[in-house]
Amino acid sequence: MTVPARQIRALHTTDTITVYQAFSPAIAEPALAAGRFVAPFKRERMTWIKPSFLWMMYRCGWAEKPGQERVLAVEITRDGFAWALAHACLSHFDRDQHTDRAAWARQLKTSPVRVQWDPERSLRLGALPYRSLQVGLSGEAVHRYVDEWTVTITDVTPTVRRIRELLRAGDERGATALLPEERPYPLTD
């Protein structure tokens, strides 16, 4: 089976999609206790959500990078995710998507959501020949994410550490068995 060059792959239900974020314990612990993002999480900053578990592992180095020691699985509504995509702008100019750089720059300046497609990652975090979506939320989108879209926040750091240990021990089969069951995410126009 051939994987499309750009495809959202995620853990999802009929009502939700799971995205991942990595934070310091100072941000993760209050969020887990409250069941939503609270201070010191900053709504004023752009926050990036990733539907791909392995892309998140690449970004946070299996929860070993400073400030990214805790990995959270954030289940959000599909309606919220659809809103984000409908209000998104590519984070880079693409002549197939924009009439010119000035039009793209105007859209980028006013959009509360940015999207970018980065190489998906293998279990060993090597780049794969197809892309994975990242979604950057700012302004109104962050407020909606925190106040309306978030259904549950789960600390998956123990699973991340276990997968890391299995990989270091050479047990790729055991590590693979612990990965979330991501599948293509259906999009509407």
PDB file of C-alpha atoms in Angstrom:
ATOM      1  CA  MET A   1       0.000   0.000   0.000  1.00  0.00           C
ATOM      2  CA  THR A   2       1.384   3.370  -1.037  1.00  0.00           C
ATOM      3  CA  VAL A   3       1.171   6.201   1.482  1.00  0.00           C
ATOM      4  CA  PRO A   4       0.190   9.575  -0.016  1.00  0.00           C
ATOM      5  CA  ALA A   5       2.883  12.260   0.138  1.00  0.00           C
ATOM      6  CA  ARG A   6       0.666  14.271   2.507  1.00  0.00           C
ATOM      7  CA  GLN A   7      -1.777  12.492   4.758  1.00  0.00           C
ATOM      8  CA  ILE A   8      -2.962  13.066   8.293  1.00  0.00           C
ATOM      9  CA  ARG A   9      -2.454   9.868  10.284  1.00  0.00           C
ATOM     10  CA  ALA A  10      -3.788   9.915  13.809  1.00  0.00           C
ATOM     11  CA  LEU A  11      -5.468   8.076  16.618  1.00  0.00           C
ATOM     12  CA  HIS A  12      -9.117   9.093  16.278  1.00  0.00           C
ATOM     13  CA  THR A  13     -12.695   8.167  17.085  1.00  0.00           C
ATOM     14  CA  THR A  14     -15.934   9.294  15.466  1.00  0.00           C
ATOM     15  CA  ASP A  15     -15.891  12.418  17.668  1.00  0.00           C
ATOM     16  CA  THR A  16     -12.244  13.094  18.563  1.00  0.00           C
ATOM     17  CA  ILE A  17      -8.679  13.157  17.293  1.00  0.00           C
ATOM     18  CA  THR A  18      -5.628  12.748  19.519  1.00  0.00           C
ATOM     19  CA  VAL A  19      -2.768  15.208  19.149  1.00  0.00           C
ATOM     20  CA  TYR A  20       0.509  15.292  21.048  1.00  0.00           C
ATOM     21  CA  GLN A  21       2.482  17.988  22.797  1.00  0.00           C
ATOM     22  CA  ALA A  22       5.610  17.852  24.945  1.00  0.00           C
ATOM     23  CA  PHE A  23       6.136  20.180  27.878  1.00  0.00           C
ATOM     24  CA  SER A  24       8.210  20.700  30.987  1.00  0.00           C
ATOM     25  CA  PRO A  25       6.777  19.160  34.171  1.00  0.00           C
ATOM     26  CA  ALA A  26       5.930  22.705  35.328  1.00  0.00           C
ATOM     27  CA  ILE A  27       3.355  23.003  32.508  1.00  0.00           C
ATOM     28  CA  ALA A  28       2.308  19.353  32.200  1.00  0.00           C
ATOM     29  CA  GLU A  29       1.487  18.667  35.853  1.00  0.00           C
ATOM     30  CA  PRO A  30      -0.994  21.560  36.340  1.00  0.00           C
ATOM     31  CA  ALA A  31      -2.642  20.685  33.006  1.00  0.00           C
ATOM     32  CA  LEU A  32      -3.044  17.054  34.033  1.00  0.00           C
ATOM     33  CA  ALA A  33      -4.418  18.033  37.446  1.00  0.00           C
ATOM     34  CA  ALA A  34      -6.933  20.467  35.925  1.00  0.00           C
ATOM     35  CA  GLY A  35      -7.823  18.359  32.902  1.00  0.00           C
ATOM     36  CA  ARG A  36      -7.135  21.378  30.693  1.00  0.00           C
ATOM     37  CA  PHE A  37      -4.302  23.784  30.026  1.00  0.00           C
ATOM     38  CA  VAL A  38      -3.841  26.294  32.838  1.00  0.00           C
ATOM     39  CA  ALA A  39      -1.010  28.594  33.934  1.00  0.00           C
ATOM     40  CA  PRO A  40       1.897  28.476  33.461  1.00  0.00           C
ATOM     41  CA  PHE A  41       0.723  27.405  29.958  1.00  0.00           C
ATOM     42  CA  LYS A  42       0.774  30.626  27.960  1.00  0.00           C
ATOM     43  CA  ARG A  43      -2.162  31.320  25.699  1.00  0.00           C
ATOM     44  CA  GLU A  44      -0.259  34.248  24.180  1.00  0.00           C
ATOM     45  CA  ARG A  45       2.273  31.961  22.512  1.00  0.00           C
ATOM     46  CA  MET A  46       1.768  29.799  19.461  1.00  0.00           C
ATOM     47  CA  THR A  47       1.320  26.177  20.525  1.00  0.00           C
ATOM     48  CA  TRP A  48       2.027  23.341  18.096  1.00  0.00           C
ATOM     49  CA  ILE A  49      -0.045  20.172  18.077  1.00  0.00           C
ATOM     50  CA  LYS A  50       0.993  17.016  16.270  1.00  0.00           C
ATOM     51  CA  PRO A  51      -1.356  14.169  15.287  1.00  0.00           C
ATOM     52  CA  SER A  52       1.639  11.882  14.654  1.00  0.00           C
ATOM     53  CA  PHE A  53       3.042  10.197  17.752  1.00  0.00           C
ATOM     54  CA  LEU A  54       6.374   9.411  16.069  1.00  0.00           C
ATOM     55  CA  TRP A  55       6.776  12.962  14.789  1.00  0.00           C
ATOM     56  CA  MET A  56       6.291  14.124  18.380  1.00  0.00           C
ATOM     57  CA  MET A  57       8.938  11.611  19.487  1.00  0.00           C
ATOM     58  CA  TYR A  58      11.322  13.044  16.896  1.00  0.00           C
ATOM     59  CA  ARG A  59      10.616  16.574  18.110  1.00  0.00           C
ATOM     60  CA  CYS A  60      11.027  15.815  21.838  1.00  0.00           C
ATOM     61  CA  GLY A  61      13.755  13.157  21.520  1.00  0.00           C
ATOM     62  CA  TRP A  62      11.685  10.484  23.277  1.00  0.00           C
ATOM     63  CA  ALA A  63      10.971  12.982  26.107  1.00  0.00           C
ATOM     64  CA  GLU A  64      14.658  13.649  26.759  1.00  0.00           C
ATOM     65  CA  LYS A  65      14.961  17.207  25.423  1.00  0.00           C
ATOM     66  CA  PRO A  66      14.978  19.952  28.074  1.00  0.00           C
ATOM     67  CA  GLY A  67      11.543  21.487  28.476  1.00  0.00           C
ATOM     68  CA  GLN A  68       9.926  18.538  26.684  1.00  0.00           C
ATOM     69  CA  GLU A  69      10.259  15.813  29.301  1.00  0.00           C
ATOM     70  CA  ARG A  70       6.520  15.151  29.579  1.00  0.00           C
ATOM     71  CA  VAL A  71       4.479  14.009  26.586  1.00  0.00           C
ATOM     72  CA  LEU A  72       0.756  14.634  26.667  1.00  0.00           C
ATOM     73  CA  ALA A  73      -1.881  13.013  24.480  1.00  0.00           C
ATOM     74  CA  VAL A  74      -4.595  15.612  24.052  1.00  0.00           C
ATOM     75  CA  GLU A  75      -7.903  14.318  22.778  1.00  0.00           C
ATOM     76  CA  ILE A  76      -9.736  17.151  21.016  1.00  0.00           C
ATOM     77  CA  THR A  77     -13.020  17.360  19.183  1.00  0.00           C
ATOM     78  CA  ARG A  78     -13.032  16.663  15.492  1.00  0.00           C
ATOM     79  CA  ASP A  79     -15.140  19.806  15.079  1.00  0.00           C
ATOM     80  CA  GLY A  80     -12.355  21.819  16.692  1.00  0.00           C
ATOM     81  CA  PHE A  81      -9.713  20.200  14.500  1.00  0.00           C
ATOM     82  CA  ALA A  82     -11.844  20.931  11.423  1.00  0.00           C
ATOM     83  CA  TRP A  83     -12.163  24.575  12.537  1.00  0.00           C
ATOM     84  CA  ALA A  84      -8.383  24.802  12.887  1.00  0.00           C
ATOM     85  CA  LEU A  85      -7.781  23.412   9.402  1.00  0.00           C
ATOM     86  CA  ALA A  86     -10.455  25.664   7.887  1.00  0.00           C
ATOM     87  CA  HIS A  87      -8.739  28.734   9.410  1.00  0.00           C
ATOM     88  CA  ALA A  88      -5.185  27.676   8.611  1.00  0.00           C
ATOM     89  CA  CYS A  89      -2.471  29.107   6.435  1.00  0.00           C
ATOM     90  CA  LEU A  90       0.621  27.233   5.275  1.00  0.00           C
ATOM     91  CA  SER A  91       3.666  28.319   7.254  1.00  0.00           C
ATOM     92  CA  HIS A  92       5.614  28.734   4.017  1.00  0.00           C
ATOM     93  CA  PHE A  93       4.855  30.141   0.563  1.00  0.00           C
ATOM     94  CA  ASP A  94       3.677  27.533  -1.952  1.00  0.00           C
ATOM     95  CA  ARG A  95       3.087  28.774  -5.489  1.00  0.00           C
ATOM     96  CA  ASP A  96       0.548  25.966  -6.045  1.00  0.00           C
ATOM     97  CA  GLN A  97      -1.561  27.250  -3.134  1.00  0.00           C
ATOM     98  CA  HIS A  98      -1.055  31.041  -3.260  1.00  0.00           C
ATOM     99  CA  THR A  99      -1.352  33.521  -6.096  1.00  0.00           C
ATOM    100  CA  ASP A 100       1.788  35.362  -4.960  1.00  0.00           C
ATOM    101  CA  ARG A 101       4.007  35.937  -1.919  1.00  0.00           C
ATOM    102  CA  ALA A 102       2.150  39.091  -0.905  1.00  0.00           C
ATOM    103  CA  ALA A 103      -1.212  37.265  -0.798  1.00  0.00           C
ATOM    104  CA  TRP A 104       0.343  34.474   1.259  1.00  0.00           C
ATOM    105  CA  ALA A 105       1.951  36.994   3.651  1.00  0.00           C
ATOM    106  CA  ARG A 106      -1.409  38.743   4.170  1.00  0.00           C
ATOM    107  CA  GLN A 107      -3.123  35.431   4.908  1.00  0.00           C
ATOM    108  CA  LEU A 108      -0.308  34.344   7.238  1.00  0.00           C
ATOM    109  CA  LYS A 109      -0.533  37.593   9.203  1.00  0.00           C
ATOM    110  CA  THR A 110      -4.274  37.244   9.858  1.00  0.00           C
ATOM    111  CA  SER A 111      -4.622  33.475  10.265  1.00  0.00           C
ATOM    112  CA  PRO A 112      -4.860  32.088  13.820  1.00  0.00           C
ATOM    113  CA  VAL A 113      -3.578  28.705  12.593  1.00  0.00           C
ATOM    114  CA  ARG A 114      -0.468  27.634  10.715  1.00  0.00           C
ATOM    115  CA  VAL A 115       0.109  24.253   9.178  1.00  0.00           C
ATOM    116  CA  GLN A 116       3.247  22.640   7.896  1.00  0.00           C
ATOM    117  CA  TRP A 117       4.069  19.270   6.436  1.00  0.00           C
ATOM    118  CA  ASP A 118       7.278  17.712   7.723  1.00  0.00           C
ATOM    119  CA  PRO A 119       8.781  14.293   6.969  1.00  0.00           C
ATOM    120  CA  GLU A 120       6.995  11.565   8.919  1.00  0.00           C
ATOM    121  CA  ARG A 121       9.288   9.507  11.150  1.00  0.00           C
ATOM    122  CA  SER A 122      10.063   5.821  11.502  1.00  0.00           C
ATOM    123  CA  LEU A 123      10.303   3.990  14.804  1.00  0.00           C
ATOM    124  CA  ARG A 124      14.007   4.888  14.872  1.00  0.00           C
ATOM    125  CA  LEU A 125      13.005   8.494  14.028  1.00  0.00           C
ATOM    126  CA  GLY A 126      14.493   8.453  10.540  1.00  0.00           C
ATOM    127  CA  ALA A 127      12.779  10.581   7.891  1.00  0.00           C
ATOM    128  CA  LEU A 128      10.212   8.750   5.767  1.00  0.00           C
ATOM    129  CA  PRO A 129       9.349   9.703   2.160  1.00  0.00           C
ATOM    130  CA  TYR A 130       5.944  11.102   3.090  1.00  0.00           C
ATOM    131  CA  ARG A 131       4.805  14.018   5.207  1.00  0.00           C
ATOM    132  CA  SER A 132       3.114  14.479   8.577  1.00  0.00           C
ATOM    133  CA  LEU A 133       1.030  17.461   9.636  1.00  0.00           C
ATOM    134  CA  GLN A 134       1.863  19.922  12.393  1.00  0.00           C
ATOM    135  CA  VAL A 135      -0.680  22.546  13.404  1.00  0.00           C
ATOM    136  CA  GLY A 136       0.318  25.800  15.097  1.00  0.00           C
ATOM    137  CA  LEU A 137      -2.404  27.517  17.104  1.00  0.00           C
ATOM    138  CA  SER A 138      -2.340  31.189  18.071  1.00  0.00           C
ATOM    139  CA  GLY A 139      -4.789  33.848  19.223  1.00  0.00           C
ATOM    140  CA  GLU A 140      -8.409  32.732  18.929  1.00  0.00           C
ATOM    141  CA  ALA A 141      -7.362  29.181  18.027  1.00  0.00           C
ATOM    142  CA  VAL A 142      -5.427  28.714  21.304  1.00  0.00           C
ATOM    143  CA  HIS A 143      -8.416  29.919  23.312  1.00  0.00           C
ATOM    144  CA  ARG A 144     -10.728  27.539  21.463  1.00  0.00           C
ATOM    145  CA  TYR A 145      -8.239  24.678  21.931  1.00  0.00           C
ATOM    146  CA  VAL A 146      -8.041  25.244  25.686  1.00  0.00           C
ATOM    147  CA  ASP A 147     -11.654  26.211  26.404  1.00  0.00           C
ATOM    148  CA  GLU A 148     -13.728  24.291  23.844  1.00  0.00           C
ATOM    149  CA  TRP A 149     -11.887  21.543  21.978  1.00  0.00           C
ATOM    150  CA  THR A 150      -9.972  19.689  24.677  1.00  0.00           C
ATOM    151  CA  VAL A 151     -11.794  16.550  25.820  1.00  0.00           C
ATOM    152  CA  THR A 152      -9.049  14.792  27.807  1.00  0.00           C
ATOM    153  CA  ILE A 153      -5.357  15.204  28.550  1.00  0.00           C
ATOM    154  CA  THR A 154      -3.377  12.045  29.276  1.00  0.00           C
ATOM    155  CA  ASP A 155       0.249  11.721  30.328  1.00  0.00           C
ATOM    156  CA  VAL A 156       1.808   9.197  27.945  1.00  0.00           C
ATOM    157  CA  THR A 157       5.345   9.794  29.214  1.00  0.00           C
ATOM    158  CA  PRO A 158       5.578   6.336  30.885  1.00  0.00           C
ATOM    159  CA  THR A 159       4.731   4.712  27.536  1.00  0.00           C
ATOM    160  CA  VAL A 160       7.238   6.937  25.747  1.00  0.00           C
ATOM    161  CA  ARG A 161       9.966   5.911  28.215  1.00  0.00           C
ATOM    162  CA  ARG A 162       9.078   2.228  27.878  1.00  0.00           C
ATOM    163  CA  ILE A 163       9.244   2.404  24.074  1.00  0.00           C
ATOM    164  CA  ARG A 164      12.604   4.195  24.349  1.00  0.00           C
ATOM    165  CA  GLU A 165      13.916   1.457  26.673  1.00  0.00           C
ATOM    166  CA  LEU A 166      12.736  -1.303  24.328  1.00  0.00           C
ATOM    167  CA  LEU A 167      14.395   0.386  21.357  1.00  0.00           C
ATOM    168  CA  ARG A 168      17.660   0.755  23.250  1.00  0.00           C
ATOM    169  CA  ALA A 169      17.471  -2.954  24.097  1.00  0.00           C
ATOM    170  CA  GLY A 170      16.924  -3.783  20.423  1.00  0.00           C
ATOM    171  CA  ASP A 171      13.305  -4.908  20.861  1.00  0.00           C
ATOM    172  CA  GLU A 172      11.646  -3.124  17.933  1.00  0.00           C
ATOM    173  CA  ARG A 173       8.745  -5.561  17.925  1.00  0.00           C
ATOM    174  CA  GLY A 174       7.964  -4.817  21.584  1.00  0.00           C
ATOM    175  CA  ALA A 175       8.326  -1.080  20.974  1.00  0.00           C
ATOM    176  CA  THR A 176       6.027  -1.202  17.948  1.00  0.00           C
ATOM    177  CA  ALA A 177       3.363  -3.005  19.967  1.00  0.00           C
ATOM    178  CA  LEU A 178       3.140   0.018  22.300  1.00  0.00           C
ATOM    179  CA  LEU A 179       2.597   2.616  19.558  1.00  0.00           C
ATOM    180  CA  PRO A 180      -0.848   4.188  19.219  1.00  0.00           C
ATOM    181  CA  GLU A 181      -2.905   2.730  16.373  1.00  0.00           C
ATOM    182  CA  GLU A 182      -2.819   5.676  14.006  1.00  0.00           C
ATOM    183  CA  ARG A 183      -4.739   5.448  10.761  1.00  0.00           C
ATOM    184  CA  PRO A 184      -5.584   7.889   7.964  1.00  0.00           C
ATOM    185  CA  TYR A 185      -7.758  10.718   9.195  1.00  0.00           C
ATOM    186  CA  PRO A 186     -10.704  11.458   6.902  1.00  0.00           C
ATOM    187  CA  LEU A 187     -10.959  15.039   5.762  1.00  0.00           C
ATOM    188  CA  THR A 188     -13.939  16.851   4.293  1.00  0.00           C
ATOM    189  CA  ASP A 189     -13.626  19.759   1.904  1.00  0.00           C
TER     190      ASP A 189
END
